């Protein structure tokens, strides 16, 4: 039988596919919901890995975040994920994610994060489990202009592999930026037409003056 450390290595290898299967199986929101965490964790989905001293349970759905208050918390536009005890249980894997449809005017998605963990992930995936942007290696800004109309998943994860809980991931300042298209003012074309007409009248007036001479 695999011990905790051996099984941890195995499940981290398939973390992305399992999370994506669950996150993208539900209906994606039309845009990213509650990205500032003003309404706690409304709009987000969570999962945990639990060791009860005998058995290990992977990717257990969190129906009520208050049941795992030591692992999920928010404050002033900031998300905190932590491996920690919840009662007598070891919560050694913590996940938060949300799938959404990239809007027609979406330009980029950016965020800030810090981690002190054996394992952590801050990433954007498409509906085929392809990694689109790893914020840890690819930078703090993900370009969304080529993904408009597609369903994507923003995912955060933190995990323990050395039997010492207290691994943390902090995410803040999530910004979904849209392009702004300059719209001509209503009077710009009429003014241009009036100016052109004025030039035409002036030109003909000058021509007539030279003809009369």
Tab-separated table of C-alpha atoms in Angstrom:
chain	number	residue	atom	x	y	z
A	1	UNK	CA	0.000	0.000	0.000
A	2	UNK	CA	1.256	3.465	-0.883
A	3	UNK	CA	2.135	5.761	1.979
A	4	UNK	CA	1.080	9.381	2.023
A	5	UNK	CA	4.265	10.690	0.420
A	6	UNK	CA	4.200	8.169	-2.437
A	7	UNK	CA	0.545	8.785	-3.242
A	8	UNK	CA	1.110	12.541	-3.062
A	9	UNK	CA	3.629	12.303	-5.901
A	10	UNK	CA	1.127	10.375	-7.996
A	11	UNK	CA	-1.864	12.627	-7.471
A	12	UNK	CA	0.096	15.833	-8.136
A	13	UNK	CA	0.864	14.430	-11.568
A	14	UNK	CA	-2.839	14.320	-12.471
A	15	UNK	CA	-4.056	17.345	-10.521
A	16	UNK	CA	-4.679	19.494	-13.594
A	17	UNK	CA	-6.795	16.989	-15.503
A	18	UNK	CA	-8.939	16.068	-12.506
A	19	UNK	CA	-9.584	19.665	-11.537
A	20	UNK	CA	-10.434	20.636	-15.088
A	21	UNK	CA	-12.849	17.763	-15.524
A	22	UNK	CA	-14.782	18.929	-12.480
A	23	UNK	CA	-14.535	22.668	-12.992
A	24	UNK	CA	-15.464	22.655	-16.674
A	25	UNK	CA	-18.242	20.106	-16.276
A	26	UNK	CA	-20.394	22.766	-14.653
A	27	UNK	CA	-21.857	25.676	-16.567
A	28	UNK	CA	-19.356	28.441	-17.036
A	29	UNK	CA	-20.316	31.942	-16.006
A	30	UNK	CA	-20.609	34.607	-18.687
A	31	UNK	CA	-17.649	36.393	-17.126
A	32	UNK	CA	-15.447	36.051	-14.078
A	33	UNK	CA	-17.674	36.380	-10.980
A	34	UNK	CA	-16.643	37.934	-7.656
A	35	UNK	CA	-12.997	38.377	-8.647
A	36	UNK	CA	-12.526	40.895	-5.814
A	37	UNK	CA	-13.925	38.466	-3.208
A	38	UNK	CA	-16.258	41.199	-1.952
A	39	UNK	CA	-18.903	38.515	-1.490
A	40	UNK	CA	-16.626	35.970	0.200
A	41	UNK	CA	-16.233	33.002	-2.198
A	42	UNK	CA	-19.556	33.235	-4.028
A	43	UNK	CA	-19.117	32.120	-7.637
A	44	UNK	CA	-16.068	29.980	-6.914
A	45	UNK	CA	-15.761	26.205	-6.492
A	46	UNK	CA	-13.499	24.486	-4.008
A	47	UNK	CA	-12.053	21.061	-3.315
A	48	UNK	CA	-9.789	19.569	-0.652
A	49	UNK	CA	-7.636	16.503	-0.076
A	50	UNK	CA	-8.250	14.965	3.355
A	51	UNK	CA	-6.239	12.547	5.476
A	52	UNK	CA	-8.251	11.338	8.480
A	53	UNK	CA	-5.417	9.327	10.001
A	54	UNK	CA	-6.359	6.197	8.088
A	55	UNK	CA	-7.685	7.077	4.643
A	56	UNK	CA	-6.835	9.674	2.044
A	57	UNK	CA	-9.658	11.315	0.110
A	58	UNK	CA	-8.751	13.339	-2.965
A	59	UNK	CA	-10.607	16.255	-4.573
A	60	UNK	CA	-13.538	16.300	-2.155
A	61	UNK	CA	-16.048	18.966	-3.182
A	62	UNK	CA	-16.512	21.818	-0.732
A	63	UNK	CA	-20.213	22.609	-0.430
A	64	UNK	CA	-19.807	25.109	2.383
A	65	UNK	CA	-16.536	27.023	2.686
A	66	UNK	CA	-17.260	27.725	6.345
A	67	UNK	CA	-16.665	24.014	6.997
A	68	UNK	CA	-13.038	24.611	5.973
A	69	UNK	CA	-12.401	28.038	7.435
A	70	UNK	CA	-8.751	27.163	8.176
A	71	UNK	CA	-8.159	26.450	4.501
A	72	UNK	CA	-10.168	29.086	2.597
A	73	UNK	CA	-10.455	32.725	3.609
A	74	UNK	CA	-10.721	36.171	2.046
A	75	UNK	CA	-10.051	39.720	3.147
A	76	UNK	CA	-9.942	43.035	1.260
A	77	UNK	CA	-9.572	41.767	-2.320
A	78	UNK	CA	-7.297	38.940	-1.199
A	79	UNK	CA	-7.689	35.156	-1.209
A	80	UNK	CA	-5.864	32.911	1.262
A	81	UNK	CA	-5.457	29.156	0.744
A	82	UNK	CA	-3.689	27.017	3.324
A	83	UNK	CA	-3.036	23.388	4.132
A	84	UNK	CA	-4.027	22.988	7.765
A	85	UNK	CA	-5.944	20.850	10.219
A	86	UNK	CA	-9.715	21.024	10.182
A	87	UNK	CA	-10.686	19.348	13.388
A	88	UNK	CA	-8.774	16.078	13.535
A	89	UNK	CA	-8.399	15.855	9.747
A	90	UNK	CA	-5.322	16.907	7.803
A	91	UNK	CA	-6.273	19.042	4.793
A	92	UNK	CA	-3.144	18.553	2.693
A	93	UNK	CA	-4.496	19.800	-0.661
A	94	UNK	CA	-6.621	22.916	-1.214
A	95	UNK	CA	-8.094	24.026	-4.553
A	96	UNK	CA	-10.200	26.943	-5.756
A	97	UNK	CA	-11.318	27.464	-9.333
A	98	UNK	CA	-13.876	29.082	-11.600
A	99	UNK	CA	-14.715	28.513	-15.269
A	100	UNK	CA	-16.015	31.387	-17.381
A	101	UNK	CA	-16.551	32.443	-20.971
A	102	UNK	CA	-14.072	35.013	-22.241
A	103	UNK	CA	-16.027	38.067	-23.357
A	104	UNK	CA	-15.965	39.576	-26.846
A	105	UNK	CA	-14.004	42.599	-25.630
A	106	UNK	CA	-11.737	40.838	-23.124
A	107	UNK	CA	-8.116	41.892	-23.411
A	108	UNK	CA	-6.155	40.472	-20.466
A	109	UNK	CA	-6.326	38.858	-17.043
A	110	UNK	CA	-3.801	39.831	-14.409
A	111	UNK	CA	-3.230	39.118	-10.712
A	112	UNK	CA	-0.701	39.162	-7.905
A	113	UNK	CA	0.266	36.179	-5.751
A	114	UNK	CA	2.754	34.843	-3.241
A	115	UNK	CA	3.319	31.312	-1.987
A	116	UNK	CA	5.211	29.390	0.677
A	117	UNK	CA	4.357	25.794	-0.167
A	118	UNK	CA	5.620	22.396	-1.239
A	119	UNK	CA	3.356	22.736	-4.250
A	120	UNK	CA	1.225	25.542	-5.625
A	121	UNK	CA	-0.427	26.471	-8.888
A	122	UNK	CA	-1.868	29.695	-10.303
A	123	UNK	CA	-2.934	29.040	-13.877
A	124	UNK	CA	-5.422	29.438	-16.701
A	125	UNK	CA	-6.605	26.400	-18.711
A	126	UNK	CA	-8.857	25.873	-21.712
A	127	UNK	CA	-11.738	23.380	-21.906
A	128	UNK	CA	-9.426	20.683	-23.348
A	129	UNK	CA	-7.131	20.797	-20.298
A	130	UNK	CA	-4.461	22.690	-22.186
A	131	UNK	CA	-2.397	25.072	-20.097
A	132	UNK	CA	-2.946	28.557	-21.453
A	133	UNK	CA	-0.982	30.597	-18.955
A	134	UNK	CA	1.025	29.730	-15.863
A	135	UNK	CA	1.210	32.913	-13.811
A	136	UNK	CA	4.261	31.594	-11.985
A	137	UNK	CA	6.406	31.094	-15.096
A	138	UNK	CA	4.677	33.119	-17.820
A	139	UNK	CA	4.171	36.387	-15.948
A	140	UNK	CA	1.402	38.158	-14.071
A	141	UNK	CA	-0.626	39.091	-17.174
A	142	UNK	CA	-2.430	36.593	-19.434
A	143	UNK	CA	-3.468	37.764	-22.902
A	144	UNK	CA	-7.118	36.863	-23.589
A	145	UNK	CA	-7.584	38.512	-26.985
A	146	UNK	CA	-7.181	35.208	-28.858
A	147	UNK	CA	-9.525	33.370	-26.478
A	148	UNK	CA	-12.685	35.449	-26.890
A	149	UNK	CA	-15.823	33.314	-26.855
A	150	UNK	CA	-13.999	30.329	-25.333
A	151	UNK	CA	-14.582	28.682	-21.957
A	152	UNK	CA	-11.521	28.852	-19.714
A	153	UNK	CA	-10.804	27.988	-16.094
A	154	UNK	CA	-8.844	30.067	-13.596
A	155	UNK	CA	-7.397	27.757	-10.951
A	156	UNK	CA	-5.483	28.064	-7.692
A	157	UNK	CA	-3.980	25.162	-5.735
A	158	UNK	CA	-1.699	24.622	-2.773
A	159	UNK	CA	-0.499	21.316	-1.382
A	160	UNK	CA	1.697	19.603	1.189
A	161	UNK	CA	4.041	16.731	0.336
A	162	UNK	CA	6.400	16.653	3.333
A	163	UNK	CA	3.928	15.929	6.150
A	164	UNK	CA	4.268	19.467	7.506
A	165	UNK	CA	1.074	21.479	7.075
A	166	UNK	CA	0.959	25.251	6.837
A	167	UNK	CA	1.619	25.637	3.109
A	168	UNK	CA	0.073	28.909	1.910
A	169	UNK	CA	-0.975	30.649	-1.291
A	170	UNK	CA	-2.184	34.253	-1.403
A	171	UNK	CA	-3.857	35.750	-4.485
A	172	UNK	CA	-4.960	39.356	-4.880
A	173	UNK	CA	-5.763	42.159	-7.326
A	174	UNK	CA	-7.421	39.982	-9.984
A	175	UNK	CA	-8.128	42.279	-12.935
A	176	UNK	CA	-10.110	41.364	-16.071
A	177	UNK	CA	-9.375	44.135	-18.569
A	178	UNK	CA	-11.515	44.895	-21.622
A	179	UNK	CA	-10.580	46.819	-24.736
A	180	UNK	CA	-12.079	50.245	-25.264
A	181	UNK	CA	-13.093	51.027	-28.853
A	182	UNK	CA	-13.041	54.697	-29.779
A	183	UNK	CA	-16.416	55.744	-31.173
A	184	UNK	CA	-16.513	58.849	-33.416
A	185	UNK	CA	-18.574	61.645	-32.004
A	186	UNK	CA	-21.961	62.069	-33.737
A	187	UNK	CA	-21.114	65.490	-35.180
A	188	UNK	CA	-17.718	64.567	-36.613
A	189	UNK	CA	-18.998	63.440	-40.029
A	190	UNK	CA	-21.466	66.330	-40.536
A	191	UNK	CA	-18.736	68.793	-39.598
A	192	UNK	CA	-16.373	67.167	-42.056
A	193	UNK	CA	-19.058	67.318	-44.753
A	194	UNK	CA	-19.757	70.986	-44.030
A	195	UNK	CA	-16.044	71.787	-44.241
A	196	UNK	CA	-15.729	69.952	-47.542
A	197	UNK	CA	-18.778	71.771	-48.925
A	198	UNK	CA	-17.311	75.085	-47.790
A	199	UNK	CA	-14.066	74.337	-49.603
A	200	UNK	CA	-15.973	73.419	-52.754
A	201	UNK	CA	-18.026	76.646	-52.629
A	202	UNK	CA	-14.892	78.718	-52.038
A	203	UNK	CA	-13.068	77.033	-54.907
A	204	UNK	CA	-15.899	77.681	-57.299
A	205	UNK	CA	-16.232	81.248	-56.051
A	206	UNK	CA	-12.549	81.894	-56.787
A	207	UNK	CA	-12.868	80.294	-60.227
A	208	UNK	CA	-15.865	82.511	-61.040
A	209	UNK	CA	-13.933	85.627	-59.974
A	210	UNK	CA	-11.044	84.854	-62.333
A	211	UNK	CA	-13.506	84.094	-65.156
A	212	UNK	CA	-15.258	87.468	-64.714
A	213	UNK	CA	-11.914	89.279	-64.977
